[in-house]
Coordinates of N, CA, C and O in Angstrom, one line a residue:
X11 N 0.8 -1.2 0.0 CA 0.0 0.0 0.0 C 0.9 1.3 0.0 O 2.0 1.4 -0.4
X12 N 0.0 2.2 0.5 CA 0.9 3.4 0.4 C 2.2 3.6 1.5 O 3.2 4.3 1.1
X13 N 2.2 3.2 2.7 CA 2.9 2.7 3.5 C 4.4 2.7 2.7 O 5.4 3.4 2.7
X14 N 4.1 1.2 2.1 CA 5.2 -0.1 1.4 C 5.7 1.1 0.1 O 6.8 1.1 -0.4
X15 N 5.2 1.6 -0.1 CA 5.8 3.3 -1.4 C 6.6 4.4 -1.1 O 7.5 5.1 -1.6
X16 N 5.7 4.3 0.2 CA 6.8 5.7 1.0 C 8.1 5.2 1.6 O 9.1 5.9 1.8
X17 N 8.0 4.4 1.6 CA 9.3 3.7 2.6 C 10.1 2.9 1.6 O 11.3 2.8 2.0
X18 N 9.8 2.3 0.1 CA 11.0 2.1 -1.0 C 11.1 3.4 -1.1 O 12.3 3.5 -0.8
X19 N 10.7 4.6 -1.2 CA 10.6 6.4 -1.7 C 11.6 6.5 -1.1 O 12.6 6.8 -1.7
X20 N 11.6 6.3 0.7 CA 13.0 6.9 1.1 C 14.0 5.7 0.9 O 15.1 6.2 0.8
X21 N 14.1 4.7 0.9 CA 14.9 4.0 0.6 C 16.0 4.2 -0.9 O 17.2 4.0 -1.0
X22 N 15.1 4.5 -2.0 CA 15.9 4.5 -2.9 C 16.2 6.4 -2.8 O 17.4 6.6 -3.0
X23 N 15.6 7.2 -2.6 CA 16.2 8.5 -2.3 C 17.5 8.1 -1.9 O 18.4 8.5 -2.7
X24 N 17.7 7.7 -1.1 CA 19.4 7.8 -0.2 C 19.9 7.0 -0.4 O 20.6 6.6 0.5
X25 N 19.9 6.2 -1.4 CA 20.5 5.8 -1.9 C 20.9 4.0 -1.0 O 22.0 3.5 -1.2
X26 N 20.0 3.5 -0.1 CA 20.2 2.3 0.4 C 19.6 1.0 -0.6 O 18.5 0.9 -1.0
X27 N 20.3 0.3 -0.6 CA 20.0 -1.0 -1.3 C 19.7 -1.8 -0.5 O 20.0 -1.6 0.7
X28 N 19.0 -3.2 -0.7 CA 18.9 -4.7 0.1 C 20.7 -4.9 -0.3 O 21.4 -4.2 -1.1
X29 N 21.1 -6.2 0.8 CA 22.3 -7.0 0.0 C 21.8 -8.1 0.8 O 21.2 -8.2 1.9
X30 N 22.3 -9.3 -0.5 CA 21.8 -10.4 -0.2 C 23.0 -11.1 0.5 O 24.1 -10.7 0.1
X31 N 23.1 -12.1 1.6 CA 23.8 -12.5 2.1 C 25.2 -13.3 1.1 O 24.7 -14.1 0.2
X32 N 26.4 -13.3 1.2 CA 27.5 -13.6 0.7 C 27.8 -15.1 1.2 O 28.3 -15.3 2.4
X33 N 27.4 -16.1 0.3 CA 27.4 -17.7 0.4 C 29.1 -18.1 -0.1 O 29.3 -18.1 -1.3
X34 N 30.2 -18.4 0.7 CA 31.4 -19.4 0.2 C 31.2 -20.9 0.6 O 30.6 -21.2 1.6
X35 N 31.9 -21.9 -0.3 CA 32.1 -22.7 -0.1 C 33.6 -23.6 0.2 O 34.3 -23.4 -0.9
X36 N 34.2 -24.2 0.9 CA 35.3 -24.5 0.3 C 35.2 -26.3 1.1 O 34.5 -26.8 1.9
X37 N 36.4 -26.8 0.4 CA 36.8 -28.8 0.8 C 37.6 -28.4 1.6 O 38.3 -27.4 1.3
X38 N 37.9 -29.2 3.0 CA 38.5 -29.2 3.6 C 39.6 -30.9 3.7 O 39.2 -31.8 4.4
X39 N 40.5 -31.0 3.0 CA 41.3 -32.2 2.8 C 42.1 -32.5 4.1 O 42.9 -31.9 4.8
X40 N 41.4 -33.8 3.9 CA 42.7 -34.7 5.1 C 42.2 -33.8 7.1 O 43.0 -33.5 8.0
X41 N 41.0 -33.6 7.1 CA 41.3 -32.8 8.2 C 41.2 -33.7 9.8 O 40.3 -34.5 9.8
X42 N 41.8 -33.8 10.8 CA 41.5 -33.9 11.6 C 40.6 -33.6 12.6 O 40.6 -32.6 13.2
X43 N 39.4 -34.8 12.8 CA 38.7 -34.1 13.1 C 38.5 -34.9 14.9 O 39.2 -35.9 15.2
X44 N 37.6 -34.4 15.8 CA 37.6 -34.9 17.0 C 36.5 -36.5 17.0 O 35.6 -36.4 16.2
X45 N 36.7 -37.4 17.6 CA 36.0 -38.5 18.0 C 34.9 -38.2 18.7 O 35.2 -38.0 19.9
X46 N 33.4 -37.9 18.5 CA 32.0 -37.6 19.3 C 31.3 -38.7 19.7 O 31.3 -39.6 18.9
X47 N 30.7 -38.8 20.9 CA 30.0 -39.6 21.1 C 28.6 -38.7 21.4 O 28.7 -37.7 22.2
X48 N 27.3 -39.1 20.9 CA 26.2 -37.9 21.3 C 25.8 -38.4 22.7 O 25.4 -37.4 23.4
X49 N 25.7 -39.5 23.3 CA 25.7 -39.3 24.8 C 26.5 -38.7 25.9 O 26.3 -38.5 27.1
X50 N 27.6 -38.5 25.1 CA 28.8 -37.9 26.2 C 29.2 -36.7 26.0 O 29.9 -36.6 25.0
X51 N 29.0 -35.8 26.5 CA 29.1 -34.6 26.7 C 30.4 -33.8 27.2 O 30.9 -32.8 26.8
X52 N 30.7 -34.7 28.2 CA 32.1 -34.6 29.5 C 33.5 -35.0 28.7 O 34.6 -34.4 28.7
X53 N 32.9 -36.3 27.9 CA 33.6 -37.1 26.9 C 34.7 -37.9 27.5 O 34.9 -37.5 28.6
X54 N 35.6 -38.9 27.3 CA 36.3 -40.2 27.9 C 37.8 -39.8 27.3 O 38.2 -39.1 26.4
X55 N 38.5 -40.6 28.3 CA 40.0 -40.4 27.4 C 39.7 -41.6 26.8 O 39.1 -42.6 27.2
X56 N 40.3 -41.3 26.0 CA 41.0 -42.7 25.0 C 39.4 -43.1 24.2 O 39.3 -44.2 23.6
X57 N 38.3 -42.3 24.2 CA 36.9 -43.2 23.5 C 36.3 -41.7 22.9 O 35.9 -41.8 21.7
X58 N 36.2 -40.6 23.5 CA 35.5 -39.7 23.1 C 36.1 -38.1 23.7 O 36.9 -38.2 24.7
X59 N 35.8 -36.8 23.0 CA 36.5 -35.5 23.0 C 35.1 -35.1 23.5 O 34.0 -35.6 23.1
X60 N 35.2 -33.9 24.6 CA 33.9 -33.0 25.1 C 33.6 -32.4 24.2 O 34.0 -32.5 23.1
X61 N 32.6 -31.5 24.8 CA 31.9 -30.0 24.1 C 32.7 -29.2 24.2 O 33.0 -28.5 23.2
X62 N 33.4 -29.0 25.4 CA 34.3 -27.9 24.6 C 35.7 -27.8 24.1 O 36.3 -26.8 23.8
X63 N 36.2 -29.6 24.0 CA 37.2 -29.3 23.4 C 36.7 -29.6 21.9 O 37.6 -29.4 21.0
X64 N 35.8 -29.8 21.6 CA 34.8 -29.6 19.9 C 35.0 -28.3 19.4 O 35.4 -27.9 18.3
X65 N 34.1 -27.5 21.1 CA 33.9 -25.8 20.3 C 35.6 -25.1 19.9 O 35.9 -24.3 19.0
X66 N 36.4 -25.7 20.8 CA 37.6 -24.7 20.9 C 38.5 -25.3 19.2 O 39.1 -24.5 18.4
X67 N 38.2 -26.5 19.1 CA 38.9 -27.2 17.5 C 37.9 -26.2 16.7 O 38.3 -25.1 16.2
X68 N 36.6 -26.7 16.6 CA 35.8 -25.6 15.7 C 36.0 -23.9 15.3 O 35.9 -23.1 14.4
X69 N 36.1 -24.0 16.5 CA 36.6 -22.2 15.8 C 38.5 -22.6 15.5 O 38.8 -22.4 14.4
X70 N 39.3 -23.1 16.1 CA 40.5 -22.8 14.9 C 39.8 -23.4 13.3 O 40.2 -23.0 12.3
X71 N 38.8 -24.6 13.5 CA 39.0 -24.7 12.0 C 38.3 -23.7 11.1 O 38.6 -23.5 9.9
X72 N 37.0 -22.9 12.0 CA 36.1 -21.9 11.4 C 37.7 -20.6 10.9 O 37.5 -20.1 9.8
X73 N 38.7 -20.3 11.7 CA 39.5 -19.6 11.4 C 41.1 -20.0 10.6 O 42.1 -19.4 10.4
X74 N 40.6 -21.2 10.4 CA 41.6 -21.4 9.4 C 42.9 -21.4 10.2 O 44.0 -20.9 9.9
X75 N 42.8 -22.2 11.4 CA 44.3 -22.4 12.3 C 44.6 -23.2 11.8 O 43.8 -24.0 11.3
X76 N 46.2 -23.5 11.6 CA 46.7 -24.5 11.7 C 46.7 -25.8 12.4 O 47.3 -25.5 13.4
X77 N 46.3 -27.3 12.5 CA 46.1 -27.9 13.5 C 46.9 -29.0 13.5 O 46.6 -30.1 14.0
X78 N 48.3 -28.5 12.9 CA 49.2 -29.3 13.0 C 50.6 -29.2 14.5 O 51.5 -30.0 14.5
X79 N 50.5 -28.3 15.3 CA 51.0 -28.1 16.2 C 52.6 -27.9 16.0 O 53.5 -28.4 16.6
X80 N 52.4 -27.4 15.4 CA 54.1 -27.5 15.1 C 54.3 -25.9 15.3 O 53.5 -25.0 14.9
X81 N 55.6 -25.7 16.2 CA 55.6 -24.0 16.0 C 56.2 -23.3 15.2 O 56.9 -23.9 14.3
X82 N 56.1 -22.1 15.2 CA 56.7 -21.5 14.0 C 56.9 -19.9 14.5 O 57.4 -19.7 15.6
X83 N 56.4 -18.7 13.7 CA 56.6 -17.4 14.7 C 55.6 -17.0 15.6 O 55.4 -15.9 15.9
X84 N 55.0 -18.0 16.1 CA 53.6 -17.8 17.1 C 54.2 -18.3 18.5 O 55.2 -18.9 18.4
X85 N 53.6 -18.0 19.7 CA 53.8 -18.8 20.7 C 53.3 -19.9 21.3 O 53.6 -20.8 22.1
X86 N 52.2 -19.4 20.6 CA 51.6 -21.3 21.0 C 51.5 -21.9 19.9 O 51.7 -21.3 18.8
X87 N 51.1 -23.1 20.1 CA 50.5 -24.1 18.8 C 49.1 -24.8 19.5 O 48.9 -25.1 20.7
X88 N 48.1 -24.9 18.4 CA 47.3 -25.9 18.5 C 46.7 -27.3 17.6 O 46.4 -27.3 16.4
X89 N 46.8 -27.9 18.2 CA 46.1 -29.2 17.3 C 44.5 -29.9 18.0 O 43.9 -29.6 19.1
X90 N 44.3 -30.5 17.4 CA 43.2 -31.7 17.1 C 43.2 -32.2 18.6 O 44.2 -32.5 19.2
X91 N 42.0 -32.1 19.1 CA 41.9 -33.0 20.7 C 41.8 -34.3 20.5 O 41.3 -34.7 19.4
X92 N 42.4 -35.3 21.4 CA 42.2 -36.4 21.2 C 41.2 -37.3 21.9 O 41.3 -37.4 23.2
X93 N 40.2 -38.1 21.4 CA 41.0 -39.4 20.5 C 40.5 -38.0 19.0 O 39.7 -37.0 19.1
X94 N 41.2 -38.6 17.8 CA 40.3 -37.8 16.8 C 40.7 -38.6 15.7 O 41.6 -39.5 15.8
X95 N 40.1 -38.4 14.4 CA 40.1 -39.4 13.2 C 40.5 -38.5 12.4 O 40.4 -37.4 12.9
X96 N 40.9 -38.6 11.3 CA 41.0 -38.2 9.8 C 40.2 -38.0 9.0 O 40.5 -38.8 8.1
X97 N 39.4 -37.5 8.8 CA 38.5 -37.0 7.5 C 39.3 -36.5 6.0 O 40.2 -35.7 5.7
X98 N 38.4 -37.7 5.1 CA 39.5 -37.8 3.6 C 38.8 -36.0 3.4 O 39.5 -35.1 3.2
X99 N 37.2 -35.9 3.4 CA 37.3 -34.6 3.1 C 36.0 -33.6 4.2 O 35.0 -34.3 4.5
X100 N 36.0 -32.6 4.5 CA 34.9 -32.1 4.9 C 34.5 -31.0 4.4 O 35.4 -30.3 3.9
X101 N 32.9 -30.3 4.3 CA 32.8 -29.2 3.6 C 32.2 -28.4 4.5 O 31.6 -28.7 5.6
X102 N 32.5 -26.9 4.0 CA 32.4 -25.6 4.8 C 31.8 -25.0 4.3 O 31.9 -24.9 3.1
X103 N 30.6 -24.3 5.0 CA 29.8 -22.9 3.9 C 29.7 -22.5 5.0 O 29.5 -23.1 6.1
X104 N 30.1 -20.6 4.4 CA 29.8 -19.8 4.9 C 29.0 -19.3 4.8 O 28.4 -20.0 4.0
X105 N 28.2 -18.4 5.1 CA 27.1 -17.4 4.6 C 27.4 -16.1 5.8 O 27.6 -16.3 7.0
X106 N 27.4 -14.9 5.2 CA 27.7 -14.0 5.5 C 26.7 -12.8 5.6 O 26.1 -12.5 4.6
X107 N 26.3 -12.2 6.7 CA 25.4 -11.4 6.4 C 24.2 -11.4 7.4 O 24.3 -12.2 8.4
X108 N 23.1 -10.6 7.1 CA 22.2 -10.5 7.8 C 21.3 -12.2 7.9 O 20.9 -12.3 6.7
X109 N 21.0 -13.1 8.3 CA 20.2 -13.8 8.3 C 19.3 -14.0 9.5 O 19.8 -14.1 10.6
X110 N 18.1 -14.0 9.4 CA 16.6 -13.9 9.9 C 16.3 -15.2 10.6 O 16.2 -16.2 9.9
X111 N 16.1 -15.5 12.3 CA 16.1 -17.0 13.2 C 15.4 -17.7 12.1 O 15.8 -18.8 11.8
X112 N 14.2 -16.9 11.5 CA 13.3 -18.3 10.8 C 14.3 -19.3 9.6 O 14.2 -20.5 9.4
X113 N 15.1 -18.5 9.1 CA 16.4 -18.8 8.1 C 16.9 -19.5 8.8 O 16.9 -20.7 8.5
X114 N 17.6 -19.2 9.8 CA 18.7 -20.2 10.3 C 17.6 -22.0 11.0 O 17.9 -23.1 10.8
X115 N 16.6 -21.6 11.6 CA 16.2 -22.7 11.5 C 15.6 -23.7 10.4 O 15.4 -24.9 10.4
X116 N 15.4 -22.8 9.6 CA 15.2 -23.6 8.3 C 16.0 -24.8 7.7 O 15.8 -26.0 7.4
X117 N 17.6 -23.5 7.7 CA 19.0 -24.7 7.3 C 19.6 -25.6 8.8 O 20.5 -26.4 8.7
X118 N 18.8 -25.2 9.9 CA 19.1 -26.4 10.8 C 17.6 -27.8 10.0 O 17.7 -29.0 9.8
X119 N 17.1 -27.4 9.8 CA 16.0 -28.5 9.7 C 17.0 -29.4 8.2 O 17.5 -30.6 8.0
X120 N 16.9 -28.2 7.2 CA 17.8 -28.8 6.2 C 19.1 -29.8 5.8 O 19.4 -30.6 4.9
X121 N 20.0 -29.4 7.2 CA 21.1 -30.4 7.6 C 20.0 -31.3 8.7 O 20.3 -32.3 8.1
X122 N 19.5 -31.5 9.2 CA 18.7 -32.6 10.0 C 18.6 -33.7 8.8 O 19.0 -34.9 8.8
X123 N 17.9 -33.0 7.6 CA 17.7 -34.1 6.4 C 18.6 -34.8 5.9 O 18.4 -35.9 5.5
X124 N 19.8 -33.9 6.1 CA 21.0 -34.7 5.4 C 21.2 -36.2 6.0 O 21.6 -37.1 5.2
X125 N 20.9 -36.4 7.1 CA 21.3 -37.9 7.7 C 20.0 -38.8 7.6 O 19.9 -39.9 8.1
X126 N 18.4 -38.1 6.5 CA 17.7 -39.2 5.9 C 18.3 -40.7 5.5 O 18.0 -41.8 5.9
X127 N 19.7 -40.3 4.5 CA 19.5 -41.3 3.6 C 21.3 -41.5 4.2 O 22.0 -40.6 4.6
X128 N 21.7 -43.1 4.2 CA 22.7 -43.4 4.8 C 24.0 -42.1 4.2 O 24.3 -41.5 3.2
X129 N 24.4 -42.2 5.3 CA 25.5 -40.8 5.1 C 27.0 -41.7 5.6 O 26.8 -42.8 6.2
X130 N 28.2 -41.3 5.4 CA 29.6 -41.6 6.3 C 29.8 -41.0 7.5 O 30.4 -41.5 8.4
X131 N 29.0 -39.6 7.5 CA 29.3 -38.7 8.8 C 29.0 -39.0 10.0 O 27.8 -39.4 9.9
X132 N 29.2 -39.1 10.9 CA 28.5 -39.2 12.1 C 28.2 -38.2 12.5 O 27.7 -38.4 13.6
X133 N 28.4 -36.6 12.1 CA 28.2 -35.8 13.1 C 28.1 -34.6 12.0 O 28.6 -35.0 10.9
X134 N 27.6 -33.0 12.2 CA 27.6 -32.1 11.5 C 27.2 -31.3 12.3 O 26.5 -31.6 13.3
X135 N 27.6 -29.9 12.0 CA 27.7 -28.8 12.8 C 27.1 -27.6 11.9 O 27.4 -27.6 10.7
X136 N 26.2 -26.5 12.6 CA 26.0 -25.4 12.3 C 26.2 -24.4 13.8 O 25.7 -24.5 14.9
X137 N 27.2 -23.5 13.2 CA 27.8 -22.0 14.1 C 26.8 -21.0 13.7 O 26.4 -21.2 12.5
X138 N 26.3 -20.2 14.2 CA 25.8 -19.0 14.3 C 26.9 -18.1 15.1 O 27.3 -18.5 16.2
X139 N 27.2 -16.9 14.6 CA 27.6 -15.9 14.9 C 27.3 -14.8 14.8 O 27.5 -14.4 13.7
X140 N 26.7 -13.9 15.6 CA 26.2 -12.7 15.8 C 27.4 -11.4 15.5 O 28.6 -11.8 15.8
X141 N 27.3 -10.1 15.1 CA 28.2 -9.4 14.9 C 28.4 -8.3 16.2 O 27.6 -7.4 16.4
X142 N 29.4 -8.5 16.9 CA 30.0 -7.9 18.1 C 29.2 -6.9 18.4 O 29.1 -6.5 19.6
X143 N 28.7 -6.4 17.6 CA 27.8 -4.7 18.4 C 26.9 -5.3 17.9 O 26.8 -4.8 16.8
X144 N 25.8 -6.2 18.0 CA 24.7 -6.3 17.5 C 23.7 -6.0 18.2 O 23.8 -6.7 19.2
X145 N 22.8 -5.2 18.3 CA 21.8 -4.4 19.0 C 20.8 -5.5 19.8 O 20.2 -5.2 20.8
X146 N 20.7 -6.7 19.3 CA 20.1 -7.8 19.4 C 20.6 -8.3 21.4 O 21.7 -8.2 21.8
X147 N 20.1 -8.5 21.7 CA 20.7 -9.5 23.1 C 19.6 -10.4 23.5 O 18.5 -10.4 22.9
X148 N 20.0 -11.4 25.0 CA 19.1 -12.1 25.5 C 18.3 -11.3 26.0 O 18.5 -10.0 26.0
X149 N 17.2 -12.0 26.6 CA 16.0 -11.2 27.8 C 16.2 -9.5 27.6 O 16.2 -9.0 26.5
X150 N 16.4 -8.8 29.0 CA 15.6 -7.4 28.5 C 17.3 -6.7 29.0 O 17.3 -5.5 29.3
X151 N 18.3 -7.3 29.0 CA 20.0 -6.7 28.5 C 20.3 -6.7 27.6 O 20.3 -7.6 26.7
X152 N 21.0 -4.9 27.6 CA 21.6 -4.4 26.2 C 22.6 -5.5 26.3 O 22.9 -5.9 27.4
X153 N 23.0 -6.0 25.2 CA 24.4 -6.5 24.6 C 25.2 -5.4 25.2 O 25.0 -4.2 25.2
X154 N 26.4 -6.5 25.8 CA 27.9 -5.6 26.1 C 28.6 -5.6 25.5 O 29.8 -5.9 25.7
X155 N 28.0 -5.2 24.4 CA 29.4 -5.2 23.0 C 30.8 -4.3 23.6 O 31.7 -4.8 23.0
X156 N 31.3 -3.4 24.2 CA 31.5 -2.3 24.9 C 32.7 -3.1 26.0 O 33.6 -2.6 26.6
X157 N 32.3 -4.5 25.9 CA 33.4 -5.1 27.2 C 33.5 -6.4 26.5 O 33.9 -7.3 27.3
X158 N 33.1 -6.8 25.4 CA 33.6 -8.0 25.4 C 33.2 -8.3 23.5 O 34.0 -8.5 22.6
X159 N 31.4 -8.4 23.5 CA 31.4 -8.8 21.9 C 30.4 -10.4 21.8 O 29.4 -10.5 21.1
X160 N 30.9 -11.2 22.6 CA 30.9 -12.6 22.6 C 29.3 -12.6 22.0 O 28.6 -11.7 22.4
X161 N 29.0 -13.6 21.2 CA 27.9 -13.8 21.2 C 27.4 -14.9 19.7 O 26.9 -14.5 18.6
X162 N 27.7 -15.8 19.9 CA 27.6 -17.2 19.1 C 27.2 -18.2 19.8 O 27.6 -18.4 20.9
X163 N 26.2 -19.3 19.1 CA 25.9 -20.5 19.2 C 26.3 -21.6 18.5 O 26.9 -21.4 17.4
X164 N 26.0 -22.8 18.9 CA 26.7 -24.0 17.8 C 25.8 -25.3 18.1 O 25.4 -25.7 19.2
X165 N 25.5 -25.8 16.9 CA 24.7 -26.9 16.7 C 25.5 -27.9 16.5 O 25.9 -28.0 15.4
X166 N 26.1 -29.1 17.7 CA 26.5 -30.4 16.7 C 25.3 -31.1 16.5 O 24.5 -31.2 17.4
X167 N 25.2 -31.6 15.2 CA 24.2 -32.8 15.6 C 24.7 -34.4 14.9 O 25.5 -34.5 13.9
X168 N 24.3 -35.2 15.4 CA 24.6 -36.5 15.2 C 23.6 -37.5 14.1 O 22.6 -37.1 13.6
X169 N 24.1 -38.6 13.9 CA 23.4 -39.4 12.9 C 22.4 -39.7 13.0 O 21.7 -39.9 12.0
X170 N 22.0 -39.9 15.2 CA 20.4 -40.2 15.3 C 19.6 -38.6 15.3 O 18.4 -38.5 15.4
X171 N 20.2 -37.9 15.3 CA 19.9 -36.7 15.7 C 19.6 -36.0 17.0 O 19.0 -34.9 17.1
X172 N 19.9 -36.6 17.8 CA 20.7 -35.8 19.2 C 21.4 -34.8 18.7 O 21.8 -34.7 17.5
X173 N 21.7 -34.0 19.7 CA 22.3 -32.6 19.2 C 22.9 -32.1 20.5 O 22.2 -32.2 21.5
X174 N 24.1 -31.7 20.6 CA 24.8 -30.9 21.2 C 24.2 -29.3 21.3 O 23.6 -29.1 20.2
X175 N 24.0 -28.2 22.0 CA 23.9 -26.8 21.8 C 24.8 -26.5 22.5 O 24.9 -27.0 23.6
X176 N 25.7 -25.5 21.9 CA 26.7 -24.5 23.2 C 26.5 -23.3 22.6 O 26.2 -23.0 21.4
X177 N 26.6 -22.5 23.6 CA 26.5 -21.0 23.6 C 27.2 -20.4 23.8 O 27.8 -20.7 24.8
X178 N 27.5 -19.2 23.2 CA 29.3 -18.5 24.1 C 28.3 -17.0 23.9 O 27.9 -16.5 22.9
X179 N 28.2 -16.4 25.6 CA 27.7 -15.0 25.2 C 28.9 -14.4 26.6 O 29.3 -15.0 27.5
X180 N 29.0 -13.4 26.3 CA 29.8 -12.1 27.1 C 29.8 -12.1 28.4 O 28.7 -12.4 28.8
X181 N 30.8 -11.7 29.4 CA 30.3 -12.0 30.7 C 29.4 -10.9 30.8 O 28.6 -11.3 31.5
X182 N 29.2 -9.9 30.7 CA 28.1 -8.8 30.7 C 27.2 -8.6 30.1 O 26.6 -7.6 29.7
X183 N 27.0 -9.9 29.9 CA 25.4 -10.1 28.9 C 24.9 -11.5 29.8 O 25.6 -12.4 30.4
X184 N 23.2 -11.3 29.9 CA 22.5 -12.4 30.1 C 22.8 -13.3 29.5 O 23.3 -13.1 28.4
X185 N 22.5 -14.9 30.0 CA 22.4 -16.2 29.3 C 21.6 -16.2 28.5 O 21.5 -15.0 28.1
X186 N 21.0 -16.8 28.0 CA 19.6 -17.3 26.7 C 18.8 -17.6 27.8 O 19.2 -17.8 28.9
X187 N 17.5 -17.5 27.4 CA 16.5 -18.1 28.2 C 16.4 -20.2 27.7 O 15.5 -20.8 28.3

């Protein structure tokens, strides 16, 4: 209506555009990846890797760490928690950009499907990342973008479809409900 006219009117006046979110793909060869078990959480030596030594491998591999532990001009090194296997290959998509909860649960339901039909994986992951000043927060606290930023979730989920959730939000931000 006239509403929906006035508001493209000022939108294209000043010159603002939509942008559609920025989709990459890439193979990840030969990677080491951690041993999961979906009832174990705490996880075992020598049978199974926790939650968070998952989340902490996941983000070096979301950042492209090296996880060969070998040093070089850094001061630390990190590798692969153990027990962990070898994957001949795994795949990565990005998507960059504004995306809408009903979206993101969408492409959780969408990887749920992937393990319809017999798969090799045992396990697959979706990260959510919120952007450090995001106006957005839990319950009725501003985000403390201002002291900290933190604010990402992570979905493992498994072949029967149990699912891991972890959360990483700021110490000056509420939990999730």
């Amino acid at each position: 209506g006239a509403e929906g006219s006035t508001l493209m009117s000022y939108f294209s006046k000043n010159q603002i555009r939509a942008l559609m979110p920025k989709i990459t793909f890439s193979t990840l060869r030969d990677l080491q990846c951690p041993v999961l078990q979906s009832n174990d959480l705490q996880g075992k030596p020598e049978e199974s890797c926790s939650i968070e030594e998952v989340f902490e491998w996941l983000g070096a591999v979301l950042n492209q760490v090296s996880l060969d532990n070998k040093s070089s001009s850094f001061l630390s090194t990190y590798c692969c928690p153990e027990p962990s296997t070898v994957v001949e290959k795994a795949f990565l998509c990005t998507i960059t950009g504004f995306i809408i909860p009903e979206k993101i649960i969408q492409l959780l339901e969408q990887l749920c499907c992937y393990f319809s039909e017999p798969k090799l994986a045992y396990w697959l992951t979706l990260t959510v990342h919120g952007f450090a000043d995001s106006p957005v927060s839990w319950r009725e606290s501003e985000h403390g973008f201002h002291k900290g930023g933190e604010n990402l979730y992570n979905f493992v989920i498994f072949r029967n479809l149990d699912y891991w959730l972890h959360m990483a939000v700021g110490a000056h931000d509420d939990c999730p409900p």
